């Protein structure tokens, strides 16, 4: 029975010989033994001795050379692959996708010495002792109903792996085979029970290994979130990488409760509570790096879902100069932060990098001479020289309650994680008007809409005009993978949709998709920014209850671009694709 599916095993684990695209070729004119002799890896007498022993056995010459110790497996595979014109592979458990092994019946696999490795793009890669055997290839394609891409492996290695890959517990063993047992360490002050108790609770190590693998692999893939959710037939594990969810594993359905319990124990949650959401946190050391996991559970009709936010300080920069802001926007932002008092807002949807921008701003202006206090829900990263307060709107202290107390703490700079209600907005504006620099976030589509949103919350226009310094709207767009970058011409419809005013005959750039970027065409993200600084004319517009269109028109008249226009500039520079910009920044 299949336990786990691993859809993202890729061909980078194979050999480097790529001389064949169909999967088989005519043998090289020089026999294997002579090739090894010419390369100085085998003497003539060694070859004669091997040929004599080979003639007395019913096996291939390569197997005989390997058995006699004349060549090692890597060298033999390289020469055999060159001779046959196929890629070669040294088999190991971590290379085999458990979800595809059984698409070749065991009897057929043993008869052909063939092992299914993984399936990419609908094409099944199979390790074979005789990759140029057309009869076997045709039969495998008939049985699997998939096009076959054969690769060369030693017959003895295939036979050893076959016995293991058709066992019931192969799936868990396969995905954890490459996991160093010392790669993850749970900090003792974060867990109340011993690891021995956890192992006993989860009835053995496979669940522990599986959870460890999920966490370590997510960190190595630079995932921002890990989703573990229950399904009808199996669980589903997904990573959010560069803002998009990617399927990683499908553990067997009965593994789900044990996995959830294991994570709950680590996060100091109540393992007996399954009907109410819970929040927790665990501190880990993975590959020598300190990682915080912010964990949330949610009851669903099929079982509890867990989302783990991965907080890795090494993957986050809190420097404004490194966020990718254009020089003009960066200078405007720094000028706003030099002001002694007032309100500065960052806007955008969830996951657009607003908190990172706020942290970067605080890092820039903090000093030993300033009292900086933050109010957050939750506190994601701990910063030096800053007093960070965690609140929750569902518990005793809300944002507004914390703000009132902070104003009695003699603050110079206040960072409010989010303005969620009219009460918090009113206190933030009042603090900005009474000599404090206030930084916060707001969920709006652009910088101009933030003004009308605050007015709708009941902030009086004259107070908003006097207290607001500026609004930074932002989005995150994926950057093109350098390994598969290619040029293309966008369609006229795409150019018309964004009212493109540049050269319509120019080429744009996008990624084709490769093993380095998991066939997405993108690696990493950068920001696009729209900085709306409030000057005297804008204050007059706010005081007169100007519309969003009037504010946007004035901004454009000053020669500043919108989010979409900034994104188009990135696409023209070849850093992202035009489709990505349209998806992220386009609005009517």
Coordinates of C-alpha atoms in Angstrom, one line a residue:
X1 CA 0.0 0.0 0.0
X2 CA 1.3 3.5 -0.9
X3 CA 1.9 5.6 2.2
X4 CA 3.2 8.9 0.8
X5 CA 3.5 10.7 -2.5
X6 CA 6.5 12.9 -3.1
X7 CA 5.8 14.9 -6.3
X8 CA 8.8 17.1 -6.3
X9 CA 11.7 14.7 -6.7
X10 CA 13.7 16.0 -9.7
X11 CA 16.2 14.8 -12.2
X12 CA 19.2 16.7 -10.7
X13 CA 20.1 13.5 -8.8
X14 CA 20.8 11.7 -12.1
X15 CA 24.1 11.5 -13.9
X16 CA 25.4 14.2 -16.3
X17 CA 25.4 12.3 -19.6
X18 CA 22.7 13.8 -21.8
X19 CA 23.6 12.4 -25.2
X20 CA 20.2 10.7 -25.8
X21 CA 16.8 12.3 -25.8
X22 CA 14.7 9.2 -26.7
X23 CA 16.3 7.1 -24.0
X24 CA 18.3 4.6 -26.1
X25 CA 21.0 4.8 -28.7
X26 CA 23.3 2.5 -30.8
X27 CA 26.2 1.1 -28.8
X28 CA 29.5 2.9 -29.1
X29 CA 31.9 1.2 -31.6
X30 CA 34.5 0.7 -28.9
X31 CA 33.6 -2.1 -26.3
X32 CA 33.4 -1.3 -22.6
X33 CA 36.6 -3.1 -21.7
X34 CA 38.7 -1.4 -24.4
X35 CA 37.3 2.0 -23.3
X36 CA 38.4 1.4 -19.7
X37 CA 41.8 0.3 -20.9
X38 CA 42.3 3.3 -23.2
X39 CA 41.3 5.5 -20.2
X40 CA 44.0 4.0 -18.1
X41 CA 41.5 2.6 -15.6
X42 CA 42.1 -1.0 -16.4
X43 CA 45.1 -3.0 -17.5
X44 CA 45.1 -5.5 -20.4
X45 CA 45.7 -8.4 -18.0
X46 CA 42.9 -7.2 -15.8
X47 CA 40.6 -7.2 -18.8
X48 CA 41.6 -10.7 -19.9
X49 CA 41.1 -12.0 -16.4
X50 CA 37.6 -10.4 -16.2
X51 CA 36.7 -11.7 -19.6
X52 CA 37.6 -15.3 -18.6
X53 CA 35.5 -15.1 -15.5
X54 CA 32.7 -13.3 -17.4
X55 CA 32.5 -16.2 -19.9
X56 CA 31.9 -18.7 -17.1
X57 CA 29.0 -16.7 -15.7
X58 CA 25.7 -15.6 -17.0
X59 CA 26.1 -11.9 -16.3
X60 CA 27.3 -8.7 -17.9
X61 CA 31.0 -7.7 -18.1
X62 CA 30.4 -4.6 -16.1
X63 CA 29.0 -6.6 -13.2
X64 CA 32.0 -8.9 -13.3
X65 CA 34.5 -5.9 -13.3
X66 CA 32.6 -4.5 -10.3
X67 CA 32.5 -7.8 -8.5
X68 CA 36.3 -8.3 -9.0
X69 CA 37.0 -4.8 -7.7
X70 CA 38.7 -3.6 -10.9
X71 CA 36.4 -0.4 -11.2
X72 CA 34.1 1.3 -8.8
X73 CA 30.3 1.8 -9.5
X74 CA 30.5 5.5 -10.3
X75 CA 33.2 5.0 -12.9
X76 CA 31.4 2.0 -14.4
X77 CA 28.1 3.8 -14.7
X78 CA 29.8 6.8 -16.4
X79 CA 31.4 4.6 -19.1
X80 CA 28.3 2.4 -19.6
X81 CA 26.1 5.5 -19.9
X82 CA 28.4 7.0 -22.5
X83 CA 28.6 3.7 -24.4
X84 CA 24.8 3.3 -24.5
X85 CA 24.0 7.0 -24.9
X86 CA 21.7 7.2 -21.8
X87 CA 21.9 8.9 -18.4
X88 CA 23.2 6.8 -15.6
X89 CA 22.2 6.8 -11.9
X90 CA 23.5 5.4 -8.7
X91 CA 20.4 4.3 -6.8
X92 CA 19.5 5.4 -3.3
X93 CA 16.2 5.5 -1.4
X94 CA 15.8 9.3 -1.5
X95 CA 15.8 9.2 -5.3
X96 CA 12.7 7.0 -5.5
X97 CA 9.2 8.4 -5.4
X98 CA 7.0 6.0 -3.4
X99 CA 3.9 7.0 -5.3
X100 CA 5.1 5.6 -8.7
X101 CA 7.1 2.5 -7.6
X102 CA 4.1 0.2 -7.9
X103 CA 3.0 1.4 -11.3
X104 CA 5.2 -1.4 -12.6
X105 CA 4.0 -4.7 -11.1
X106 CA 6.6 -6.4 -8.9
X107 CA 6.9 -9.5 -11.1
X108 CA 7.5 -7.4 -14.2
X109 CA 10.0 -5.2 -12.4
X110 CA 12.0 -8.2 -11.2
X111 CA 11.9 -9.9 -14.6
X112 CA 13.2 -6.8 -16.3
X113 CA 15.4 -5.5 -13.5
X114 CA 13.5 -2.2 -13.8
X115 CA 12.6 0.3 -11.0
X116 CA 10.3 3.3 -11.5
X117 CA 12.0 6.3 -10.0
X118 CA 9.7 9.4 -10.5
X119 CA 7.3 11.0 -13.0
X120 CA 7.9 14.5 -14.3
X121 CA 5.7 16.1 -16.9
X122 CA 3.8 12.8 -17.5
X123 CA 7.0 11.0 -18.4
X124 CA 8.1 8.1 -16.2
X125 CA 11.8 7.7 -15.4
X126 CA 12.8 4.1 -14.9
X127 CA 16.1 2.7 -13.8
X128 CA 17.0 -0.3 -16.0
X129 CA 19.8 -2.7 -16.3
X130 CA 19.2 -2.9 -20.1
X131 CA 17.9 0.6 -21.1
X132 CA 18.4 -0.1 -24.8
X133 CA 16.1 -3.2 -24.8
X134 CA 13.2 -2.1 -27.0
X135 CA 11.0 -5.0 -26.1
X136 CA 11.2 -4.2 -22.4
X137 CA 10.6 -0.5 -23.1
X138 CA 7.5 -1.2 -25.2
X139 CA 6.2 -3.6 -22.5
X140 CA 6.8 -1.1 -19.7
X141 CA 5.0 1.7 -21.7
X142 CA 2.1 -0.7 -22.2
X143 CA 1.9 -1.6 -18.5
X144 CA 2.3 1.9 -17.1
X145 CA 0.4 3.7 -19.9
X146 CA 3.1 6.4 -19.7
X147 CA 6.0 7.3 -22.0
X148 CA 9.2 5.8 -20.5
X149 CA 12.5 7.6 -20.0
X150 CA 15.0 4.9 -19.2
X151 CA 18.2 5.5 -17.2
X152 CA 21.0 3.1 -16.6
X153 CA 21.6 1.5 -13.2
X154 CA 23.5 -1.6 -12.1
X155 CA 21.4 -4.7 -12.1
X156 CA 22.6 -5.7 -8.6
X157 CA 21.6 -2.3 -7.3
X158 CA 18.2 -2.5 -8.9
X159 CA 17.6 -5.9 -7.5
X160 CA 18.6 -4.8 -4.0
X161 CA 16.3 -1.7 -4.2
X162 CA 13.4 -3.7 -5.6
X163 CA 13.2 -5.9 -2.5
X164 CA 13.0 -2.7 -0.3
X165 CA 10.7 -0.5 -2.5
X166 CA 7.8 -2.9 -2.5
X167 CA 7.6 -3.2 1.3
X168 CA 4.7 -1.5 3.2
X169 CA 6.9 0.9 5.2
X170 CA 9.0 2.0 2.2
X171 CA 7.3 5.4 1.9
X172 CA 8.3 6.9 5.3
X173 CA 11.8 5.4 5.1
X174 CA 12.3 6.8 1.6
X175 CA 11.6 10.4 2.3
X176 CA 13.6 10.5 5.5
X177 CA 16.5 8.5 4.1
X178 CA 18.5 11.7 3.4
X179 CA 17.6 13.4 6.6
X180 CA 20.5 13.8 9.0
X181 CA 19.4 12.9 12.4
X182 CA 21.4 15.8 13.9
X183 CA 20.0 18.4 11.4
X184 CA 17.1 19.3 13.7
X185 CA 17.3 20.1 17.4
X186 CA 14.3 21.0 19.6
X187 CA 15.3 23.6 22.3
X188 CA 14.8 22.1 25.8
X189 CA 13.1 25.3 27.1
X190 CA 10.4 25.1 24.5
X191 CA 9.0 21.6 25.2
X192 CA 7.6 20.3 28.5
X193 CA 8.0 16.6 27.8
X194 CA 11.0 14.6 26.9
X195 CA 11.6 13.4 23.4
X196 CA 11.5 9.8 24.7
X197 CA 7.9 10.5 25.9
X198 CA 7.0 11.9 22.5
X199 CA 8.4 8.8 20.8
X200 CA 6.4 6.6 23.0
X201 CA 3.3 8.7 22.5
X202 CA 3.5 8.5 18.7
X203 CA 4.2 4.8 18.8
X204 CA 7.6 4.8 17.3
X205 CA 9.9 6.9 15.2
X206 CA 8.3 7.0 11.7
X207 CA 6.0 9.9 12.7
X208 CA 8.8 11.8 14.4
X209 CA 11.0 11.3 11.3
X210 CA 8.1 12.4 9.0
X211 CA 7.4 15.6 11.0
X212 CA 11.2 16.3 11.2
X213 CA 11.5 15.8 7.4
X214 CA 8.5 18.2 6.7
X215 CA 10.1 21.0 8.9
X216 CA 13.7 20.6 7.7
X217 CA 12.7 20.3 4.1
X218 CA 10.5 23.4 4.3
X219 CA 13.4 25.5 5.8
X220 CA 15.8 24.3 3.1
X221 CA 13.2 25.2 0.4
X222 CA 12.9 28.7 2.0
X223 CA 9.1 28.1 2.6
X224 CA 7.3 30.8 4.6
X225 CA 4.4 28.5 5.7
X226 CA 3.8 24.8 6.1
X227 CA 0.2 23.6 5.6
X228 CA -0.8 20.1 6.9
X229 CA -4.5 19.3 6.2
X230 CA -6.7 16.3 6.3
X231 CA -8.4 14.8 3.2
X232 CA -10.7 12.0 2.3
X233 CA -8.1 9.5 1.2
X234 CA -4.8 11.1 2.5
X235 CA -3.4 14.0 4.3
X236 CA -1.9 16.9 2.3
X237 CA 1.4 18.7 3.0
X238 CA 2.0 22.0 1.1
X239 CA 4.6 24.7 1.4
X240 CA 4.2 28.3 0.5
X241 CA 7.2 29.4 -1.4
X242 CA 7.5 32.8 -3.0
X243 CA 3.9 33.4 -2.1
X244 CA 2.4 30.4 -3.9
X245 CA 1.4 27.0 -2.3
X246 CA 3.2 23.9 -3.6
X247 CA 2.2 20.3 -2.9
X248 CA 5.0 18.3 -1.3
X249 CA 3.6 15.1 0.4
X250 CA 0.5 13.1 0.7
X251 CA 0.9 11.0 3.9
X252 CA -1.5 8.2 4.5
X253 CA -4.8 9.2 6.1
X254 CA -4.3 7.3 9.3
X255 CA -1.0 9.1 9.9
X256 CA -2.8 12.5 10.3
X257 CA -3.8 12.4 14.0
X258 CA -0.4 11.3 15.1
X259 CA 1.3 14.0 13.0
X260 CA -1.0 16.7 14.5
X261 CA -0.4 15.4 18.0
X262 CA 3.3 15.4 17.6
X263 CA 3.3 19.0 16.5
X264 CA 0.9 20.0 19.3
X265 CA 3.2 18.5 21.9
X266 CA 6.1 20.5 20.5
X267 CA 4.1 23.7 20.6
X268 CA 2.8 23.2 24.1
X269 CA -0.8 22.8 22.9
X270 CA -3.6 20.8 24.5
X271 CA -3.5 17.5 22.6
X272 CA -6.9 16.5 23.9
X273 CA -8.7 19.5 22.4
X274 CA -9.8 18.9 18.8
X275 CA -12.8 21.2 18.5
X276 CA -11.3 24.6 19.2
X277 CA -8.5 26.5 17.4
X278 CA -5.2 26.7 19.2
X279 CA -2.0 28.7 18.8
X280 CA 1.5 27.8 19.9
X281 CA 5.1 28.4 19.2
X282 CA 8.3 26.2 19.1
X283 CA 11.9 27.2 18.8
X284 CA 14.2 24.9 16.8
X285 CA 17.7 24.7 15.6
X286 CA 17.9 23.4 12.1
X287 CA 21.2 22.9 10.2
X288 CA 22.7 25.2 12.9
X289 CA 20.2 28.0 12.3
X290 CA 17.7 29.2 14.9
X291 CA 14.1 28.9 13.7
X292 CA 10.8 29.9 15.2
X293 CA 7.6 28.2 14.2
X294 CA 4.4 30.0 14.8
X295 CA 1.8 27.2 14.8
X296 CA -2.0 27.5 14.4
X297 CA -4.6 24.7 14.4
X298 CA -8.1 24.9 12.9
X299 CA -10.8 22.2 13.3
X300 CA -12.3 21.1 9.9
X301 CA -14.9 18.5 9.1
X302 CA -12.2 16.0 8.0
X303 CA -9.8 16.7 10.9
X304 CA -7.6 19.4 12.3
X305 CA -5.5 21.5 10.0
X306 CA -2.2 22.9 11.1
X307 CA -0.4 25.9 9.6
X308 CA 3.2 26.6 10.7
X309 CA 4.6 30.0 9.9
X310 CA 8.4 29.7 9.4
X311 CA 10.3 32.6 11.0
X312 CA 13.9 32.5 9.9
X313 CA 15.8 35.7 10.6
X314 CA 18.5 34.7 8.1
X315 CA 16.0 34.8 5.3
X316 CA 14.6 38.2 6.2
X317 CA 16.3 41.5 5.7
X318 CA 15.3 44.5 7.9
X319 CA 17.2 47.1 5.9
X320 CA 15.2 49.6 3.7
X321 CA 18.1 49.8 1.2
X322 CA 17.7 46.0 0.5
X323 CA 14.0 45.8 0.0
X324 CA 14.2 46.6 -3.7
X325 CA 12.7 50.1 -3.5
X326 CA 13.5 52.4 -6.5
X327 CA 15.8 55.2 -5.5
X328 CA 13.1 57.9 -5.7
X329 CA 10.7 55.9 -3.5
X330 CA 13.5 55.0 -1.1
X331 CA 14.5 58.7 -0.7
X332 CA 10.8 59.7 -0.1
X333 CA 10.4 57.0 2.5
X334 CA 13.6 58.0 4.4
X335 CA 12.5 61.7 4.3
X336 CA 9.2 60.7 5.9
X337 CA 11.0 58.8 8.7
X338 CA 13.1 61.8 9.5
X339 CA 10.0 63.7 10.6
X340 CA 9.6 64.0 14.4
X341 CA 5.9 63.2 14.6
X342 CA 3.0 62.1 12.4
X343 CA 1.4 59.0 11.0
X344 CA 3.1 56.8 8.3
X345 CA 1.1 53.9 6.8
X346 CA 2.0 50.9 4.8
X347 CA -0.9 49.3 2.8
X348 CA -1.5 46.1 0.8
X349 CA -3.1 42.7 1.1
X350 CA -1.9 40.0 3.4
X351 CA 1.5 38.7 2.5
X352 CA 2.6 41.8 0.6
X353 CA 5.5 42.5 3.0
X354 CA 4.0 45.4 5.0
X355 CA 5.4 44.1 8.3
X356 CA 8.9 43.7 6.9
X357 CA 8.8 47.3 5.7
X358 CA 7.7 48.5 9.1
X359 CA 10.4 46.5 10.8
X360 CA 13.0 47.9 8.4
X361 CA 11.8 51.5 9.1
X362 CA 12.0 50.9 12.9
X363 CA 15.5 49.4 12.5
X364 CA 16.5 52.6 10.6
X365 CA 15.3 55.1 13.1
X366 CA 15.8 53.3 16.5
X367 CA 18.6 54.6 18.7
X368 CA 19.6 54.6 22.4
X369 CA 18.1 58.1 22.6
X370 CA 14.6 57.0 21.5
X371 CA 11.9 55.0 23.3
X372 CA 10.5 52.8 20.6
X373 CA 7.4 50.6 21.4
X374 CA 5.6 48.2 19.1
X375 CA 2.1 46.7 19.5
X376 CA 1.8 43.5 17.4
X377 CA -0.5 40.5 17.0
X378 CA 1.6 38.4 17.2
X379 CA 5.2 39.5 17.6
X380 CA 7.0 37.8 14.7
X381 CA 10.6 38.9 15.2
X382 CA 12.3 40.2 18.3
X383 CA 14.3 43.3 17.8
X384 CA 17.0 44.9 20.0
X385 CA 16.4 48.3 21.6
X386 CA 12.7 48.0 21.0
X387 CA 9.9 47.3 23.5
X388 CA 7.5 44.9 21.8
X389 CA 4.0 44.2 23.1
X390 CA 1.8 41.3 22.0
X391 CA -1.9 41.8 22.0
X392 CA -5.0 40.0 20.7
X393 CA -8.5 41.3 19.9
X394 CA -10.0 38.2 21.3
X395 CA -8.3 38.5 24.7
X396 CA -8.1 41.0 27.5
X397 CA -5.8 43.6 25.8
X398 CA -6.7 44.9 22.4
X399 CA -4.7 47.3 20.2
X400 CA -6.6 50.3 21.5
X401 CA -6.0 49.2 25.1
X402 CA -2.3 48.7 24.5
X403 CA -2.0 52.1 22.8
X404 CA -3.6 54.0 25.7
X405 CA -1.1 52.4 28.1
X406 CA 1.9 53.0 25.7
X407 CA 1.1 56.7 25.5
X408 CA 1.7 56.9 29.3
X409 CA 5.2 55.2 28.8
X410 CA 6.8 58.3 27.3
X411 CA 7.3 56.9 23.8
X412 CA 9.0 58.6 20.9
X413 CA 8.1 56.1 18.2
X414 CA 5.1 53.8 18.2
X415 CA 4.6 50.9 15.7
X416 CA 1.0 49.5 15.6
X417 CA 0.9 46.2 13.8
X418 CA -2.5 47.0 12.1
X419 CA -5.2 49.5 12.4
X420 CA -8.3 47.2 12.5
X421 CA -11.0 49.4 13.9
X422 CA -12.1 53.0 14.4
X423 CA -11.0 53.2 18.0
X424 CA -7.4 52.2 17.2
X425 CA -7.4 54.6 14.2
X426 CA -8.5 57.5 16.4
X427 CA -5.9 56.8 19.1
X428 CA -3.1 56.5 16.4
X429 CA -4.1 59.8 14.8
X430 CA -4.2 61.5 18.3
X431 CA -0.8 60.1 19.1
X432 CA 0.6 61.5 15.8
X433 CA -0.9 64.9 16.6
X434 CA 0.6 65.0 20.0
X435 CA 4.3 64.6 19.1
X436 CA 4.8 60.9 18.4
X437 CA 5.9 59.2 15.2
X438 CA 3.4 56.4 14.6
X439 CA 3.9 53.6 12.0
X440 CA 1.1 51.2 11.1
X441 CA -0.5 49.1 8.4
X442 CA -3.9 49.2 6.7
X443 CA -5.5 46.8 4.3
X444 CA -6.3 48.8 1.1
X445 CA -5.6 48.3 -2.6
X446 CA -3.4 51.4 -3.0
X447 CA -2.0 54.4 -1.1
X448 CA -4.9 56.7 -2.0
X449 CA -7.6 54.4 -0.7
X450 CA -6.0 54.5 2.8
X451 CA -7.1 58.1 3.2
X452 CA -10.7 57.4 2.3
X453 CA -10.6 54.3 4.6
X454 CA -9.6 56.3 7.6
X455 CA -12.2 58.9 6.8
X456 CA -14.9 56.2 6.6
X457 CA -13.7 55.0 10.1
X458 CA -14.8 58.4 11.4
X459 CA -11.5 60.3 11.5
X460 CA -12.2 64.0 11.0
X461 CA -10.7 65.3 7.7
X462 CA -8.8 68.2 9.4
X463 CA -7.2 65.8 11.9
X464 CA -6.2 63.3 9.2
X465 CA -4.8 66.2 7.0
X466 CA -2.7 67.4 9.9
X467 CA -1.5 64.1 11.2
X468 CA -0.8 62.0 8.1
X469 CA 2.7 62.1 6.7
X470 CA 2.5 59.6 3.9
X471 CA 1.3 56.2 2.7
X472 CA 3.4 53.4 1.2
X473 CA 1.5 50.9 -0.9
X474 CA 3.3 47.7 -1.9
X475 CA 3.1 44.3 -3.5
X476 CA 5.5 41.4 -3.8
X477 CA 6.2 40.0 -7.3
X478 CA 8.2 36.9 -8.1
X479 CA 11.5 37.3 -9.8
X480 CA 12.4 35.3 -12.9
X481 CA 14.6 32.2 -12.4
X482 CA 18.0 32.9 -13.9
X483 CA 18.5 29.3 -15.0
X484 CA 15.5 29.2 -17.4
X485 CA 15.1 32.9 -18.4
X486 CA 13.9 33.4 -22.0
X487 CA 12.5 36.3 -24.1
X488 CA 9.0 36.5 -25.5
X489 CA 6.5 38.9 -27.1
X490 CA 3.3 39.6 -25.0
X491 CA 0.0 39.5 -26.8
X492 CA -1.7 42.7 -27.9
X493 CA -4.5 41.9 -25.4
X494 CA -2.1 41.9 -22.5
X495 CA -0.6 45.2 -23.6
X496 CA -4.1 46.7 -24.1
X497 CA -5.2 45.6 -20.6
X498 CA -2.4 47.6 -18.9
X499 CA -2.6 50.5 -21.4
X500 CA 1.0 50.0 -22.2
X501 CA 2.6 53.1 -23.7
X502 CA 6.1 51.8 -24.5
X503 CA 7.4 50.1 -27.6
X504 CA 5.0 47.3 -28.5
X505 CA 7.6 45.5 -30.5
X506 CA 10.0 45.0 -27.6
X507 CA 10.6 41.7 -26.0
X508 CA 9.8 40.9 -22.4
X509 CA 11.3 38.1 -20.2
X510 CA 9.9 35.1 -18.4
X511 CA 11.0 31.8 -17.0
X512 CA 10.3 28.6 -19.0
X513 CA 10.4 26.4 -15.8
X514 CA 13.3 24.1 -14.8
X515 CA 14.4 21.8 -12.0
X516 CA 16.0 24.8 -10.1
X517 CA 12.7 26.6 -9.8
X518 CA 10.4 23.5 -9.6
X519 CA 9.0 24.3 -13.1
X520 CA 7.5 27.6 -11.9
X521 CA 9.9 29.9 -13.9
X522 CA 10.4 32.1 -10.7
X523 CA 12.9 32.1 -7.9
X524 CA 12.6 34.7 -5.1
X525 CA 10.5 37.9 -4.8
X526 CA 11.0 41.6 -4.8
X527 CA 8.7 44.5 -4.0
X528 CA 6.9 47.2 -6.0
X529 CA 6.1 50.4 -4.2
X530 CA 3.9 53.4 -4.5
X531 CA 4.9 56.1 -2.0
X532 CA 2.4 58.9 -1.6
X533 CA 3.9 61.8 0.5
X534 CA 1.4 64.3 2.0
X535 CA 2.3 67.8 1.0
X536 CA 0.3 71.1 1.4
X537 CA -1.8 70.5 -1.7
X538 CA -2.8 67.0 -0.6
X539 CA -3.7 68.3 2.9
X540 CA -6.1 70.7 1.3
X541 CA -7.6 67.9 -0.8
X542 CA -8.0 65.7 2.3
X543 CA -9.6 68.6 4.3
X544 CA -12.1 69.1 1.4
X545 CA -13.0 65.3 1.4
X546 CA -11.5 64.8 -2.1
X547 CA -12.2 61.5 -3.8
X548 CA -9.6 58.7 -4.5
X549 CA -9.6 59.7 -8.2
X550 CA -8.7 63.3 -7.3
X551 CA -5.9 62.2 -5.1
X552 CA -4.6 59.7 -7.7
X553 CA -4.8 62.4 -10.4
X554 CA -2.7 64.8 -8.3
X555 CA -0.1 62.1 -7.6
X556 CA 0.3 61.4 -11.3
X557 CA 0.6 65.1 -12.2
X558 CA 3.6 65.2 -9.9
X559 CA 5.3 62.6 -12.1
X560 CA 5.0 59.6 -9.7
X561 CA 4.0 56.2 -11.0
X562 CA 1.3 53.8 -9.7
X563 CA 1.9 50.2 -8.5
X564 CA 1.1 48.9 -12.0
X565 CA 3.5 51.3 -13.6
X566 CA 6.3 50.4 -11.2
X567 CA 5.7 46.8 -11.9
X568 CA 5.9 47.4 -15.7
X569 CA 9.3 49.0 -15.2
X570 CA 10.4 45.8 -13.4
X571 CA 9.1 43.7 -16.3
X572 CA 10.9 45.9 -18.8
X573 CA 14.1 45.5 -16.8
X574 CA 13.8 41.7 -17.1
X575 CA 13.4 41.1 -13.4
X576 CA 9.8 39.8 -13.5
X577 CA 7.3 38.8 -16.1
X578 CA 4.5 40.9 -17.4
X579 CA 1.9 38.3 -16.5
X580 CA 3.2 38.3 -12.9
X581 CA 2.8 42.1 -12.8
X582 CA -0.7 42.0 -14.2
X583 CA -1.7 39.3 -11.7
X584 CA -0.3 41.1 -8.7
X585 CA -0.8 44.8 -9.4
X586 CA -3.5 45.2 -12.0
X587 CA -6.8 46.8 -10.9
X588 CA -9.6 48.5 -12.7

